[in-house]
C-alpha atoms as one frame of an Amber mdcrd trajectory, in Angstrom:
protein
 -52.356  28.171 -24.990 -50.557  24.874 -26.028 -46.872  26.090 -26.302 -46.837
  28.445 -22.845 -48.494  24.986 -21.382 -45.214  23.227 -22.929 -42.761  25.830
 -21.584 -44.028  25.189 -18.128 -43.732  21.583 -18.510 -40.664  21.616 -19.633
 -39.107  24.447 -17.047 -40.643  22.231 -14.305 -38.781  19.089 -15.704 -35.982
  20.700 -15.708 -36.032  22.124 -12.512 -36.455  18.469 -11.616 -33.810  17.139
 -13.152 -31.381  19.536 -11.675 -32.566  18.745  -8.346 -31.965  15.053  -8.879
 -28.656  15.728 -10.030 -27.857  17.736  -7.217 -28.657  14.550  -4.637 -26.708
  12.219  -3.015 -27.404   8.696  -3.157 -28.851   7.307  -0.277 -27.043   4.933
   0.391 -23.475   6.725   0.690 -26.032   9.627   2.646 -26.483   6.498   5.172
 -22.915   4.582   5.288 -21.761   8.061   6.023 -24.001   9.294   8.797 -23.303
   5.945  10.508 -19.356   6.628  10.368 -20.643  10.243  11.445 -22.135   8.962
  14.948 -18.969   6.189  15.679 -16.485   8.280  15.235 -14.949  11.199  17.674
 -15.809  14.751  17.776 -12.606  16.264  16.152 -14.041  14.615  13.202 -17.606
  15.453  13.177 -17.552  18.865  14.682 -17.182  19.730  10.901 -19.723  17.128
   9.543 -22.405  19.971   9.559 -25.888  18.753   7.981 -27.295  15.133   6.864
 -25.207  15.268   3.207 -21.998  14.222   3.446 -21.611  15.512  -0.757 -22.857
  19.203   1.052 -26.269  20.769   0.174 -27.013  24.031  -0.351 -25.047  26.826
   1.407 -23.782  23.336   3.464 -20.133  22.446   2.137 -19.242  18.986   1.754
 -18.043  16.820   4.656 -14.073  17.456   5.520 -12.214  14.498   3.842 -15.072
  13.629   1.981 -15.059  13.599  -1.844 -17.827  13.235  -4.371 -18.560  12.721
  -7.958 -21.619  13.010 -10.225 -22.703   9.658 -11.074 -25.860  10.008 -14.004
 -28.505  11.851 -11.867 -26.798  11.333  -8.706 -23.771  12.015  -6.529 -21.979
   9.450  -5.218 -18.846   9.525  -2.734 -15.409   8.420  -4.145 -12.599   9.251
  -1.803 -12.798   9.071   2.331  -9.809  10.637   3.490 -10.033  10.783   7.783
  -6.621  10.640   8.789  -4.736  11.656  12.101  -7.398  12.780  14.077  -6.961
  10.193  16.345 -10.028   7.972  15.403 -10.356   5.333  18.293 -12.605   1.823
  18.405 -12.744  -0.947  15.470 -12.430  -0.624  11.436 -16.344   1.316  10.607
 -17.551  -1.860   8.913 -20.189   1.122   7.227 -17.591   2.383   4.470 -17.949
  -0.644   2.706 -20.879   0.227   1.419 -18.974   3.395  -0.276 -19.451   1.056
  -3.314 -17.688   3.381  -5.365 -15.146   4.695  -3.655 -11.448   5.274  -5.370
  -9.702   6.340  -2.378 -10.071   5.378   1.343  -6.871   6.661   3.902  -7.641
   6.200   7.518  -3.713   6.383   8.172  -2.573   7.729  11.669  -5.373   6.834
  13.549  -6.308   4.106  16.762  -8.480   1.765  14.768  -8.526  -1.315  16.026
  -9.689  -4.894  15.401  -9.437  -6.936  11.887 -10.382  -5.557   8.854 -13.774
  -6.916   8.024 -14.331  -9.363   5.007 -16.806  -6.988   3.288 -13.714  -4.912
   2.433 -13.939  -6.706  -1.014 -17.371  -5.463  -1.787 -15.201  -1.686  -3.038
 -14.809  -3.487  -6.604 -13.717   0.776  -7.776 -10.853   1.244  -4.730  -7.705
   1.660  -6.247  -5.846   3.223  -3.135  -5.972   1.656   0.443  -4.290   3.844
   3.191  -4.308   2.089   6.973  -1.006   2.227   8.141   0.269   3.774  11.143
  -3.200   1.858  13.509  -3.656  -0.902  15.785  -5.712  -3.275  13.286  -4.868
  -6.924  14.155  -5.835 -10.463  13.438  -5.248 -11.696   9.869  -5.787 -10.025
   6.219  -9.050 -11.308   4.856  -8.531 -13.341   1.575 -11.784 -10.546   0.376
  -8.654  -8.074  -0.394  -8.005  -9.990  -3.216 -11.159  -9.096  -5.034  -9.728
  -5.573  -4.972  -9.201  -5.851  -8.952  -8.446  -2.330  -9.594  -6.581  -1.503
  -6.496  -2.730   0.108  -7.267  -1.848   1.051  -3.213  -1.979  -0.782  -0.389
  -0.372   0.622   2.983  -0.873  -1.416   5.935   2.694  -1.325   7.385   2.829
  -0.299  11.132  -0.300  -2.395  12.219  -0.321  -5.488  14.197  -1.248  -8.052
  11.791  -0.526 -11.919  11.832  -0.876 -14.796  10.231   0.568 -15.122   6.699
   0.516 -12.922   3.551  -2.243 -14.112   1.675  -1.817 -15.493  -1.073  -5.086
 -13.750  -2.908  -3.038 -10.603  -3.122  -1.539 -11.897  -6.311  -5.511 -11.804
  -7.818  -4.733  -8.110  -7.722  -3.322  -6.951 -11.339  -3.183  -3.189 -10.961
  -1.165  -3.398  -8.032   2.363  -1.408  -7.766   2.830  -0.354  -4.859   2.812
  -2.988  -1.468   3.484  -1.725   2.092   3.502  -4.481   4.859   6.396  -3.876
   7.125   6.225  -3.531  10.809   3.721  -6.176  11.836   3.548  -9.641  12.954
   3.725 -11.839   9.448   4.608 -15.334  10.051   5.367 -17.793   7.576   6.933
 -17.530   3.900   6.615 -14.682   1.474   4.164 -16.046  -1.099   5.987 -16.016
  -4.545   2.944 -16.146  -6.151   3.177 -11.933  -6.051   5.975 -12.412  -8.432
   3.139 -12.761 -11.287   2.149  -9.197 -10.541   3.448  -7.577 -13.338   2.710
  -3.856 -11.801   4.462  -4.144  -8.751   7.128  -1.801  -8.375   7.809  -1.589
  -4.476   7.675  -4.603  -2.292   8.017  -4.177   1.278   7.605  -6.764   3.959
   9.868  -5.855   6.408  10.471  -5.971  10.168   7.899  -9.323  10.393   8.751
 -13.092  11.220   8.873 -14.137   7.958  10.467 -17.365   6.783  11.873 -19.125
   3.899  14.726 -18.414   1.660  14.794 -16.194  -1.364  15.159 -18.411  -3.854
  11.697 -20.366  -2.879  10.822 -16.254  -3.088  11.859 -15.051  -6.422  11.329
 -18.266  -7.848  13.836 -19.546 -11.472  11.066 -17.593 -13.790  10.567 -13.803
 -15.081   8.827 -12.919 -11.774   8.426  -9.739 -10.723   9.510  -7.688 -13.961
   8.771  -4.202 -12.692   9.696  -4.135  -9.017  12.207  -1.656  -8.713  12.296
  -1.873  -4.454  12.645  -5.025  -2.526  12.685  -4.783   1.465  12.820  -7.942
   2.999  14.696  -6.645   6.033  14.808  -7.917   9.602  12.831 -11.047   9.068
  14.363 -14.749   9.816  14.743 -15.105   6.089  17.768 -18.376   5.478  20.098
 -19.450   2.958  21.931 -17.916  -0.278  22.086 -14.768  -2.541  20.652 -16.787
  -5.184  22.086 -16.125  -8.668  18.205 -15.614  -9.751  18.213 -12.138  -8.119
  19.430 -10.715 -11.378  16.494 -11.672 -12.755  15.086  -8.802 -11.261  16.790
  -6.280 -13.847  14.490  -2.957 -12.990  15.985  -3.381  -9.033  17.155   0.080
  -7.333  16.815  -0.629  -3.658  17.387  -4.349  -2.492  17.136  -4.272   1.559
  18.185  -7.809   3.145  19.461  -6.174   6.680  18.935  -8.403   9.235  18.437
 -12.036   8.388  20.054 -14.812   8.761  21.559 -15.486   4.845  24.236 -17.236
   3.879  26.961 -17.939   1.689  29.068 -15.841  -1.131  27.627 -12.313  -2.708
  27.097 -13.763  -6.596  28.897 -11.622  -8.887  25.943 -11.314 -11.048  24.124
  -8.759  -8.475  26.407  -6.793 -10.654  24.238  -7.255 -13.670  21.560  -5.219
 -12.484  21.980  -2.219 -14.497  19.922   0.658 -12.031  21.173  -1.371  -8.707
  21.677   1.720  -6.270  21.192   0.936  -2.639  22.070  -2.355  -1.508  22.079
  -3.818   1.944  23.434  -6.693   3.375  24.647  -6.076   6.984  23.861  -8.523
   9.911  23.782 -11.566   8.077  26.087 -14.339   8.104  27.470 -13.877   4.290
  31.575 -14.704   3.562  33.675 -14.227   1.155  34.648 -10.871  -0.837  32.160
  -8.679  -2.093  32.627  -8.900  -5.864  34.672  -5.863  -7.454  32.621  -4.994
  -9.658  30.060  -3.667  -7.583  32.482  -0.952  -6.378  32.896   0.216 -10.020
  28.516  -0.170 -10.580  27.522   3.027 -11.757  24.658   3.429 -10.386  25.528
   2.280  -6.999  25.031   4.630  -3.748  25.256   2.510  -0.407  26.667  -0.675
  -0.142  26.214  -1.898   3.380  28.104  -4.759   4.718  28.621  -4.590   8.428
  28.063  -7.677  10.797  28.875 -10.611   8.714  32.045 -13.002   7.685  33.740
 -10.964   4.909  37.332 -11.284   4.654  39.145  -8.752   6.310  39.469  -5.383
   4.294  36.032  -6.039   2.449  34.688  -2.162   2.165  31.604  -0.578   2.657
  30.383   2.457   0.248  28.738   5.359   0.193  27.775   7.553   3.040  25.575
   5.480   4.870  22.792   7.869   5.261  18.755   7.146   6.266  17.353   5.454
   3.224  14.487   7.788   2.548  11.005   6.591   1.780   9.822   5.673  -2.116
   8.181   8.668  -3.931   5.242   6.423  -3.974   4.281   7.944  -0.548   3.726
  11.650  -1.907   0.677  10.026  -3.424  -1.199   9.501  -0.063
């Protein structure tokens, strides 16, 4: 009688431990059913059930990924993007404490983006661009250790780039033009060794970019620098062929001075290169006519000598790879 008595015990535990493993923790269960009732129905209409991970013949939630986590299933990615989400940033996904991947790109969020965004310790891609957030970047984004995308260009942000993103190791890949940046460009994110595409463009940023790029071995990956249409002043420092993994070096649009320095030509994978509507003189040096590597030279709307040349075809620089990934 003892071992059919064992069998059943051990069936039923069994059957126990499968249903454990097949829940969802409750806490994701709740931070998503309160995003379920704030948002708008062309998200919800296919939120069917109380799971967001799905449950039984119940799929999961569209835009809603989930991962088995020891006996449980937690939620990992939140991806809810142009559907036209109106009213402030849901505070509620920051308790998605393990969440990889949150895009709410596209949408009409508005408001700032609340300081308990650094509570996601496991987010490594941040998608927000294309709202209407506003107010300043919490310093909190800067406990985002393992994050390696951050897209918050075409938002209405102010205030200054924050320093804390430099806490940020894993980082490569920095989106924050089209908003309302004031002050300097924080060299401190030259010590992100990661970083391949910079982008603070179209802001009211000031400073020069030598106080930028600093005299040291800053920024040794970045391969894409857009500083474009800010109020950025003074010279083409020599330093900017420190920056030897450069492709795409944007400076449309300020209000620089001075000569091109011939040792732009130093930068051995240099391809697009723009320095219209500036105030530069001088000749642009020969040698980057014969660069191998370089595409587009732009040089409209400044104080060359007469004959100084553009090249290239002067096409629509098209956006980074990097974007695919979103």
């Amino acid at each position: 009688m003892a071992a059919p008595s064992f069998a059943r015990s051990f069936f039923l535990l069994l059957l126990l431990a499968a249903a454990a493993r097949g829940k969802t923790v409750k806490r994701d269960v709740k931070a998503l059913n309160e995003i379920k009732s704030s948002l708008g129905w062309r998200v919800v209409y296919s939120w069917v059930g109380d799971d967001p991970c799905g449950h039984g013949d119940l799929p999961p939630w569209s835009g809603v990924t989930c991962s088995q986590q020891g006996d449980y299933r937690v939620v990992t990615e939140l991806e809810v993007y142009a559907v036209s989400i109106v009213g402030p940033f849901p505070t509620a996904v920051t308790n998605l404490l393990d969440l990889r991947k949150l895009d709410l790109h596209n949408n009409k969020l508005t408001g700032p983006i609340p300081s308990q965004i650094g509570r996601l310790r496991h987010l490594k891609i941040l998608n927000l661009r294309w709202n209407k957030l506003q107010d300043v970047l919490p310093p909190e984004i800067g406990e985002l250790k393992k994050l390696t995308h951050l897209y918050l260009s075409f938002n209405n942000f102010k205030g200054e780039i924050p320093v804390e993103l430099a806490n940020l190791p894993e980082l490569r890949y920095l989106y924050l033009h089209e908003n309302r940046f004031t002050g300097r460009i924080p060299p401190e994110l030259g010590t992100l060794k990661n970083l391949r595409h910079l982008d603070v463009g179209s802001n009211h940023l000031i400073g020069t970019l030598r106080d930028f790029i600093g005299i040291g071995n800053g920024f040794p990956s970045l391969r894409n620098l857009y500083v474009n249409n800010n109020q950025l002043i003074g010279v083409l420092p020599d330093q900017i062929a420190n920056l030897t993994n450069l492709e795409i070096l944007h400076l449309s649009n300020n209000r620089l001075i001075g000569s091109i320095s011939p040792k732009l030509v130093n930068i051995p994978r240099l391809t697009y290169l723009y320095l219209d509507n500036n105030n530069f003189i001088g000749r642009i040096p020969e040698g980057l006519y014969k660069h191998p590597f370089l595409k587009e030279l732009y040089v409209e709307g400044n104080q060359f000598r007469p004959g100084t040349r553009s090249k290239g075809t002067h096409k629509v620089l098209e956006l980074p790879e990097a974007d695919a990934l979103v």
